[in-house]
Coordinates of C-alpha atoms and ligand atoms in Angstrom, one line a residue:
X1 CA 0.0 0.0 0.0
X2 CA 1.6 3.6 -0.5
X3 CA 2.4 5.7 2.4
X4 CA 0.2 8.5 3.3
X5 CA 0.7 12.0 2.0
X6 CA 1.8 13.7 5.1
X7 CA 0.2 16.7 4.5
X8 CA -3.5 15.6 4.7
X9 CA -5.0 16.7 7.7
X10 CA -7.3 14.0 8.1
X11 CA -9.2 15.2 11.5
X12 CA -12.5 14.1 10.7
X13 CA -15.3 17.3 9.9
X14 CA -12.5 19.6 10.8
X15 CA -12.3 22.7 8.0
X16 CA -9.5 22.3 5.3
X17 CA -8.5 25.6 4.2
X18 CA -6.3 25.2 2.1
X19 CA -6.8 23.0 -0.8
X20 CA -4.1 22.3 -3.1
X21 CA -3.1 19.4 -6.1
X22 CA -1.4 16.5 -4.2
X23 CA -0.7 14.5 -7.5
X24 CA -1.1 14.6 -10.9
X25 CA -1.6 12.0 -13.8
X26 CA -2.2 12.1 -17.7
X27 CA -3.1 9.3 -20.2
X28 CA -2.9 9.6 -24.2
X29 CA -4.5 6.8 -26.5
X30 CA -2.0 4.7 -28.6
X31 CA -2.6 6.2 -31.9
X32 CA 0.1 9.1 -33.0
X33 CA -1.6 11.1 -35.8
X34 CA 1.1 13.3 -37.9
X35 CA 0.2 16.6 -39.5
X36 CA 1.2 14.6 -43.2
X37 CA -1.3 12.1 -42.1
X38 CA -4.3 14.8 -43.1
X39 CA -2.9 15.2 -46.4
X40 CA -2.4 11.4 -47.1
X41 CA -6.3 11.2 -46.2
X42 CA -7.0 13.6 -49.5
X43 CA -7.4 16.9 -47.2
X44 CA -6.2 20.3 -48.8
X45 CA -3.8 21.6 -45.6
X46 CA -0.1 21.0 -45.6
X47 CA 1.9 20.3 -42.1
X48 CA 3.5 23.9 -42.9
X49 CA -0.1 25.8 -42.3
X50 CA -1.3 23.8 -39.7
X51 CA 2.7 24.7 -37.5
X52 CA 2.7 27.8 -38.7
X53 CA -1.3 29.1 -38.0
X54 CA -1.9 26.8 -34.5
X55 CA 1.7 25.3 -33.9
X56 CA 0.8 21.9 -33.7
X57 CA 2.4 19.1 -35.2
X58 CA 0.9 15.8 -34.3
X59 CA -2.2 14.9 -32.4
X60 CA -2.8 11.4 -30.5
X61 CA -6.5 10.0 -31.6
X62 CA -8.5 7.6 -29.7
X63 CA -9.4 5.1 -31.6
X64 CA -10.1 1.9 -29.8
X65 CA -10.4 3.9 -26.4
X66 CA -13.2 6.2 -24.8
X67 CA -13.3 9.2 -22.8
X68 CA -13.6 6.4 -19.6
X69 CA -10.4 4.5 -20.7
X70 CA -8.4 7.6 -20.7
X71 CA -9.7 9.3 -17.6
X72 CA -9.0 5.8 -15.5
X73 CA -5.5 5.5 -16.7
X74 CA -4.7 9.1 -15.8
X75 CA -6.5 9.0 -12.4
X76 CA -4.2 5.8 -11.3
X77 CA -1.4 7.8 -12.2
X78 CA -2.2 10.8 -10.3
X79 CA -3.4 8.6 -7.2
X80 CA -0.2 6.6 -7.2
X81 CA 1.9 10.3 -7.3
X82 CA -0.1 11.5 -4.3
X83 CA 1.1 8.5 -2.6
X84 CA -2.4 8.2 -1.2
X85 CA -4.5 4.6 -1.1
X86 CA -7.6 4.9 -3.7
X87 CA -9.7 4.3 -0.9
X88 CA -9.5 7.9 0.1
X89 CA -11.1 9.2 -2.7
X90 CA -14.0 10.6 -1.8
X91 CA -15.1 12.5 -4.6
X92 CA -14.6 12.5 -8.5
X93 CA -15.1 15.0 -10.5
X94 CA -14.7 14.6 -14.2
X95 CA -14.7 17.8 -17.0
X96 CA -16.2 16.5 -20.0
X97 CA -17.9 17.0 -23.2
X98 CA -17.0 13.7 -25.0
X99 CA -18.3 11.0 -22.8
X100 CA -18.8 6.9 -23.8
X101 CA -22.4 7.5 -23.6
X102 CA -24.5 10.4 -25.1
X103 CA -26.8 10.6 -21.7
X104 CA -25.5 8.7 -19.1
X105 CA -24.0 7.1 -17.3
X106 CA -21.6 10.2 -16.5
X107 CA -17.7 9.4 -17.4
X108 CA -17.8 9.8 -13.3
X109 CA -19.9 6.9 -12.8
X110 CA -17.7 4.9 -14.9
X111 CA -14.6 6.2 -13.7
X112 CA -15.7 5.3 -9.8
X113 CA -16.5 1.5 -11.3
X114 CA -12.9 1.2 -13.0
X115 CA -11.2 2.4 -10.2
X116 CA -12.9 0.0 -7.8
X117 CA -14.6 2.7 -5.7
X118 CA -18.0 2.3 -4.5
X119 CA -20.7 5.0 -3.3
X120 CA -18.6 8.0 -3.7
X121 CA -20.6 11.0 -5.4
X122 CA -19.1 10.9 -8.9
X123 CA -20.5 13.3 -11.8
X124 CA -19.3 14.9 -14.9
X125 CA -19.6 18.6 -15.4
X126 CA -19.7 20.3 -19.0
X127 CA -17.5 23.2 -19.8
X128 CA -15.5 22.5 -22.6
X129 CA -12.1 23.4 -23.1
X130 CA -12.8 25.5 -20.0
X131 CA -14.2 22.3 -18.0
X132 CA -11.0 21.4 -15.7
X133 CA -10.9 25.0 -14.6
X134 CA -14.4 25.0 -13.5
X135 CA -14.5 21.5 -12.0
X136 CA -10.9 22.6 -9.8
X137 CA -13.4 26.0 -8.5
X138 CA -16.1 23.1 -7.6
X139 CA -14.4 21.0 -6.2
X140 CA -12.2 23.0 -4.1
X141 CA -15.6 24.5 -2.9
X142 CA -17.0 21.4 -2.0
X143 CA -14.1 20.3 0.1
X144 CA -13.8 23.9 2.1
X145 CA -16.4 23.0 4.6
X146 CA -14.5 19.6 5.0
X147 CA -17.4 17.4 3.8
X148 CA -14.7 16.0 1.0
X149 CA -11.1 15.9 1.4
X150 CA -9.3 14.3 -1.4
X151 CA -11.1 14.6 -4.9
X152 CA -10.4 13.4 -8.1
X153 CA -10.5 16.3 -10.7
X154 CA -10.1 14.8 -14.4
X155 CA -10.6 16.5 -17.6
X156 CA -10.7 14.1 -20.7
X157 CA -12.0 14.4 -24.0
X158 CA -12.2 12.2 -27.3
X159 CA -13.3 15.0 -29.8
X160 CA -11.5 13.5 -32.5
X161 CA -14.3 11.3 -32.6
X162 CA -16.7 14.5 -32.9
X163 CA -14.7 15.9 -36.0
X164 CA -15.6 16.1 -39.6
X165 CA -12.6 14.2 -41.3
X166 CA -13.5 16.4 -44.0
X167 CA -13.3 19.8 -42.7
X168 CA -9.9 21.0 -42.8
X169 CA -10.7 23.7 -40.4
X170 CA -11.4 21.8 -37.5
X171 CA -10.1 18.1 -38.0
X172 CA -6.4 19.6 -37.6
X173 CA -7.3 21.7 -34.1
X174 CA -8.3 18.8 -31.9
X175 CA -6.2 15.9 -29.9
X176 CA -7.6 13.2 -27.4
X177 CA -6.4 12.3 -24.0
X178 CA -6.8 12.7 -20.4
X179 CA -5.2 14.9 -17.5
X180 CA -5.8 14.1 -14.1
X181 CA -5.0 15.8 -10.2
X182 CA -5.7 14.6 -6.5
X183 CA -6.7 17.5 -4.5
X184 CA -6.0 17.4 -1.1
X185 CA -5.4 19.7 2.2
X186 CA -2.3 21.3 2.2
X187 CA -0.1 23.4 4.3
X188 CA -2.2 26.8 5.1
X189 CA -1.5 29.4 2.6
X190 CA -0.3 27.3 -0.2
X191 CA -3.4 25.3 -2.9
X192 CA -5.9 27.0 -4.8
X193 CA -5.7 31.1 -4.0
X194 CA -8.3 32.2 -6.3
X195 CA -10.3 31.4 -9.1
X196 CA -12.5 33.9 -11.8
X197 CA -15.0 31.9 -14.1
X198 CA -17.0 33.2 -16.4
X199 CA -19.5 32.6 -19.8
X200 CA -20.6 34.4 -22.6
X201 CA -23.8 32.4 -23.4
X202 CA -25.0 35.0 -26.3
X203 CA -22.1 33.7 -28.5
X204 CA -23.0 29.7 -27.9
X205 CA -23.1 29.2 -31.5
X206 CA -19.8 30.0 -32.4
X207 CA -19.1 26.9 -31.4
X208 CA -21.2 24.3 -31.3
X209 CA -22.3 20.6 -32.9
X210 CA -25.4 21.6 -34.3
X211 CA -27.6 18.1 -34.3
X212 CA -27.3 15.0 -32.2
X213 CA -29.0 15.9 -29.3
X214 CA -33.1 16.7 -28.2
X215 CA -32.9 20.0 -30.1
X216 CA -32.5 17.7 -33.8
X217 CA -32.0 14.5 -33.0
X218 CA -30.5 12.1 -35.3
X219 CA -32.5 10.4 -37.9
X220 CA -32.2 8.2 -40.9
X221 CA -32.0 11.8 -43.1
X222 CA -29.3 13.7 -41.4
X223 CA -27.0 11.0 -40.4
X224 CA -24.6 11.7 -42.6
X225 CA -24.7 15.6 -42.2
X226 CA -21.6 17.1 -41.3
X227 CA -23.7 19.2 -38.7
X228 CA -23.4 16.9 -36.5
X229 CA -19.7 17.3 -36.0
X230 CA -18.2 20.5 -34.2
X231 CA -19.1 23.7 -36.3
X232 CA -16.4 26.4 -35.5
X233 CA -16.4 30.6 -36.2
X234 CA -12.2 30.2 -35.9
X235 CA -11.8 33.4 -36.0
X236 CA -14.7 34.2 -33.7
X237 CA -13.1 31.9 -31.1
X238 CA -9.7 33.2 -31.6
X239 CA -10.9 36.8 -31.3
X240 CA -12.5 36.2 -27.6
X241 CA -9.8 34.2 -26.5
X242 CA -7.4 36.8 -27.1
X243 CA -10.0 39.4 -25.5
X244 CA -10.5 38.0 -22.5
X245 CA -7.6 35.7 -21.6
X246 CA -6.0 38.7 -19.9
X247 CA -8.8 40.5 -18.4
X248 CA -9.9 37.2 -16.2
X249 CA -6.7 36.4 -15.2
X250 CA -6.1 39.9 -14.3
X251 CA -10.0 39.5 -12.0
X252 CA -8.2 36.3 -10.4
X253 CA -4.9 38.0 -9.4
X254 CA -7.0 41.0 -8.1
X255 CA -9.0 38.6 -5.7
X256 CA -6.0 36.7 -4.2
X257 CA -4.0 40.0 -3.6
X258 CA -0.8 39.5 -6.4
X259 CA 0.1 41.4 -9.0
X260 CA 1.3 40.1 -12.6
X261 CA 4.9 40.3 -11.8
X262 CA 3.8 37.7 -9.1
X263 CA 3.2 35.1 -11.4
X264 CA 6.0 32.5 -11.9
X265 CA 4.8 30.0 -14.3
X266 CA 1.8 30.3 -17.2
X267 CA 0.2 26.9 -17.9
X268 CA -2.9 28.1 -20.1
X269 CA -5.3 26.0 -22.5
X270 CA -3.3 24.9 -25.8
X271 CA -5.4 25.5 -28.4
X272 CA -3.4 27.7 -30.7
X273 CA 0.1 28.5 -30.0
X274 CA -0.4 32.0 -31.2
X275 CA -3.1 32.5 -28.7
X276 CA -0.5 31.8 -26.2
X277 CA 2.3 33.8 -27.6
X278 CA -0.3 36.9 -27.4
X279 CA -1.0 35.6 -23.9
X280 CA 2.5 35.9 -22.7
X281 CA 3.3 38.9 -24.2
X282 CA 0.7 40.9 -22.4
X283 CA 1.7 38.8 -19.3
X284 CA 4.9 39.8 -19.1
X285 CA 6.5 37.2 -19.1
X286 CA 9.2 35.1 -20.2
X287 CA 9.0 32.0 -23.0
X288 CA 10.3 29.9 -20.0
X289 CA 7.9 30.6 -18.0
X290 CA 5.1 29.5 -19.6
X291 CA 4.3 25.5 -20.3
X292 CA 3.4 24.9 -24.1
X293 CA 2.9 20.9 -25.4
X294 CA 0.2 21.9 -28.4
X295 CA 2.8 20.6 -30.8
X296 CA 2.5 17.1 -29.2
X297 CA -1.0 17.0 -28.3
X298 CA -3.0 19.6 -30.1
X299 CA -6.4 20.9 -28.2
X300 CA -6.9 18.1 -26.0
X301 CA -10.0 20.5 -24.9
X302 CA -11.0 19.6 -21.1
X303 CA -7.6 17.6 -20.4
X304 CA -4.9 20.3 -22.1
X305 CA -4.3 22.1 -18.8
X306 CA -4.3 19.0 -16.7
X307 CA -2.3 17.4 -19.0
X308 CA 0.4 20.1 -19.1
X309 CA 0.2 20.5 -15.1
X310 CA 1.4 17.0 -14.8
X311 CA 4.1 17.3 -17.5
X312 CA 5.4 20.3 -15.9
X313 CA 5.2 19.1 -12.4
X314 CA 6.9 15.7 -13.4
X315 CA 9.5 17.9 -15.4
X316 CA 10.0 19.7 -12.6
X317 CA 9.1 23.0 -13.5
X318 CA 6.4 24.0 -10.7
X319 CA 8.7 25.1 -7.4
X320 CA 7.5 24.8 -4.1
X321 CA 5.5 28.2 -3.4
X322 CA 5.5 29.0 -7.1
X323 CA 2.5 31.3 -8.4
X324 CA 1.0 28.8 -10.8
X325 CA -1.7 31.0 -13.1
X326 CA -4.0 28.3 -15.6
X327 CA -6.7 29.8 -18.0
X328 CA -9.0 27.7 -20.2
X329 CA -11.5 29.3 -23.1
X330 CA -13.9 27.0 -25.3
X331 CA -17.4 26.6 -26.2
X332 CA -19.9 27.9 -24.7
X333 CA -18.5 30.2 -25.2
X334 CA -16.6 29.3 -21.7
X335 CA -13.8 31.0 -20.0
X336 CA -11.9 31.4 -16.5
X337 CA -8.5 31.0 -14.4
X338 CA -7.5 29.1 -11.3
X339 CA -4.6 30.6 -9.8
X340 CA -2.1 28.6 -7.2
X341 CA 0.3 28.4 -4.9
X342 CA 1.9 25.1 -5.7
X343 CA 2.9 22.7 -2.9
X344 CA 5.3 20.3 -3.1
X345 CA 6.0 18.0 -0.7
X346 CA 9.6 17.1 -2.1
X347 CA 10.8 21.0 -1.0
Ligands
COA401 N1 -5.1 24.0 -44.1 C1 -5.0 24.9 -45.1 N2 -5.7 26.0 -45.2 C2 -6.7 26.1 -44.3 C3 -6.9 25.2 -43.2 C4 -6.1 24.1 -43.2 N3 -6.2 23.2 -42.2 N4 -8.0 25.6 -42.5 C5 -8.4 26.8 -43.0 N5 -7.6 27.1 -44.1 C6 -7.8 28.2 -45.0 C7 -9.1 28.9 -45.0 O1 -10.0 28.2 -45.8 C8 -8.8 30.3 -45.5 O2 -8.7 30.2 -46.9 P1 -9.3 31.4 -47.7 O3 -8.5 32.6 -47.3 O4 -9.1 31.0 -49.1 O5 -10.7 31.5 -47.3 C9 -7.3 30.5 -45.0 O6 -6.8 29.2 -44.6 C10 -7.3 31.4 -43.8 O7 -8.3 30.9 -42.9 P2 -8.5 31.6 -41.5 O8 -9.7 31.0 -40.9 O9 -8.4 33.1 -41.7 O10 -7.2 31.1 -40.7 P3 -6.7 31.6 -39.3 O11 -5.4 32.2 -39.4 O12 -7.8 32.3 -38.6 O13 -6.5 30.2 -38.6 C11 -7.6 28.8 -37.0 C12 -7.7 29.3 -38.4 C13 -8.8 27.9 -36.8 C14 -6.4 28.0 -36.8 C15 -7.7 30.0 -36.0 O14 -8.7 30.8 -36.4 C16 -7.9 29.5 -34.6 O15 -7.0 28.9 -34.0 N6 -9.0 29.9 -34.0 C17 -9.3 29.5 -32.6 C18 -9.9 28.2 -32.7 C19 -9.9 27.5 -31.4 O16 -9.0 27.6 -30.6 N7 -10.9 26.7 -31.1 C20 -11.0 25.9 -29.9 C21 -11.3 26.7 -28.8 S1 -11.2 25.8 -27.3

């Protein structure tokens, strides 16, 4: 059995206050799919647009797996790296717009089953590519009063399998896989400082798949409709990403007292590296200070900040006491910010 995480307070009903990630986790399906690998399937982009627009290079695509598959590998991971027993998970929470099923059960549900757990409340929550940055703000809120104490926050998402193969302009965009984090009491201070969420419901159809579900279902007629894939105003999207990256992150840093110049590392949603470059820039800060993977991955959607958490934590990038700043943006249209101290307990 793994040794306890020795900052847990475990009094039973006593208030945690601070509530930080004990571990992190990720999981990518088998399938590496190349920029070339478009063109080879008859589509008219080249690998030099899709680096030089978004920055991506290659993509991994679920294939045989489902949202489920992905979000139980990376939830072992980040159990195992909180050095905590499964058992005390008491909560999952699980960011999601791709599940296995198209009503239920939740990815939650199924996740709880895989993992061996039994009656904890499991549920997913629907946010997009904003998802793991709302279900971080909920679940920390659920465990202030102490009714929880270590939850299971994943974001995962299959959208590959919600693509039109045919549609040059989204196909490219999107990755699969799953990101994963054990929150947990930490020392008082350090954990989540702040968070700033937001929506901008009037613009929902800028991105959106447009039949499927009880608005127009499916039918014999429309099956093969490319409306029901993921219809995207790219430049739309790109235009209030860049307009309010900055502004909700600068709400977030208001609310837990800091200042830009406080932040010390920049982990925000990869879905175009230009968008992150902008990002930074008005940030003020340095390349190295801010974590970038959509060349690997592409938009994983829900799991690109969890998944990049974990990659810098395992790289060794987030210090002890480090101001960590994330930010997510997707449909919705969605948007918001966690901000961190980071605790580690290897200081
Ligand atoms: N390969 C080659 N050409 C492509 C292409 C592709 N994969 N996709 C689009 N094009 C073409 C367009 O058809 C257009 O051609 P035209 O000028 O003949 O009409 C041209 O490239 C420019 O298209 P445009 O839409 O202006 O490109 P862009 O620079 O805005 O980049 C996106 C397109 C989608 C990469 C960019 O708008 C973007 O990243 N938006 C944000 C999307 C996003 O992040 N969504 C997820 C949010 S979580």
């Amino acid at each position: 059995m793994a040794t306890k995480n020795p900052i847990i307070k475990d009094a039973p009903n006593s208030v945690v206050r601070s509530i930080g990630v004990i571990g992190t986790g990720r999981a990518l399906p088998q399938k590496v799919f190349k920029n070339d690998e478009f063109v080879n399937l008859g589509l008219d982009t080249s690998d030099e647009w899709i680096v030089e627009r978004t920055g991506i290079k290659q993509r991994y695509i679920a294939k045989e797996e489902c949202a489920s598959d992905l979000a139980i590998a990376a939830a072992n991971k980040a159990i195992l790296n909180a050095k905590i027993d499964k058992s005390e998970i008491d909560c999952i929470v699980v960011a999601t717009t791709s599940p296995d099923y198209p009503l239920f059960p939740s990815v939650g549900c199924l996740v709880q089953s895989g993992l061996g757990l039994t009656d904890i409340p499991a549920f997913d929550l629907s946010a997009a590519c904003t998802g793991f940055i709302y279900a971080m703000e909920v679940a920390t809120s659920m465990m202030r009063n102490g009714t929880y104490r270590k939850v299971l926050v994943i974001g995962v998402d299959t959208l590959s399998k919600y693509c039109d193969w045919k549609d040059r302009s989204v196909v490219i965009l999107f990755g699969d896989g799953a990101g994963a984090v054990v929150l947990g009491g930490v020392e008082d201070g350090y954990g989540l400082l702040a968070s700033q969420l937001g929506a901008k419901g009037k613009d929902w159809e800028k991105l959106v798949v447009p039949i499927g579900g009880a608005k127009e279902p499916l039918t014999a007629e429309n099956i093969s409709s490319p409306d029901r894939y993921i219809k995207m105003d790219g430049k739309a999207v790109y235009k209030f990403a860049v307009n309010i990256i900055v502004d909700v992150i600068e709400k977030a840093l208001e609310k837990a007292n800091l200042k830009k110049e406080d932040i010390s590392f920049f982990i925000p949603h990869q879905a175009n590296k230009r968008i992150i470059e902008y990002a930074r820039e008005k940030l003020g800060l340095s390349t190295e200070q801010v974590y970038v993977n959509i060349d690997t991955y592409g938009n994983t959607s829900a799991a690109s900040i969890a998944i990049a958490m974990d990659e810098a934590a395992e790289k060794g990038l987030l210090k002890n006491g480090d101001i960590i700043v994330t930010v997510g943006f997707g449909a919705g249209l969605t948007y918001g910010t966690n901000i961190l101290k980071w605790y580690s307990s290897k200081k």
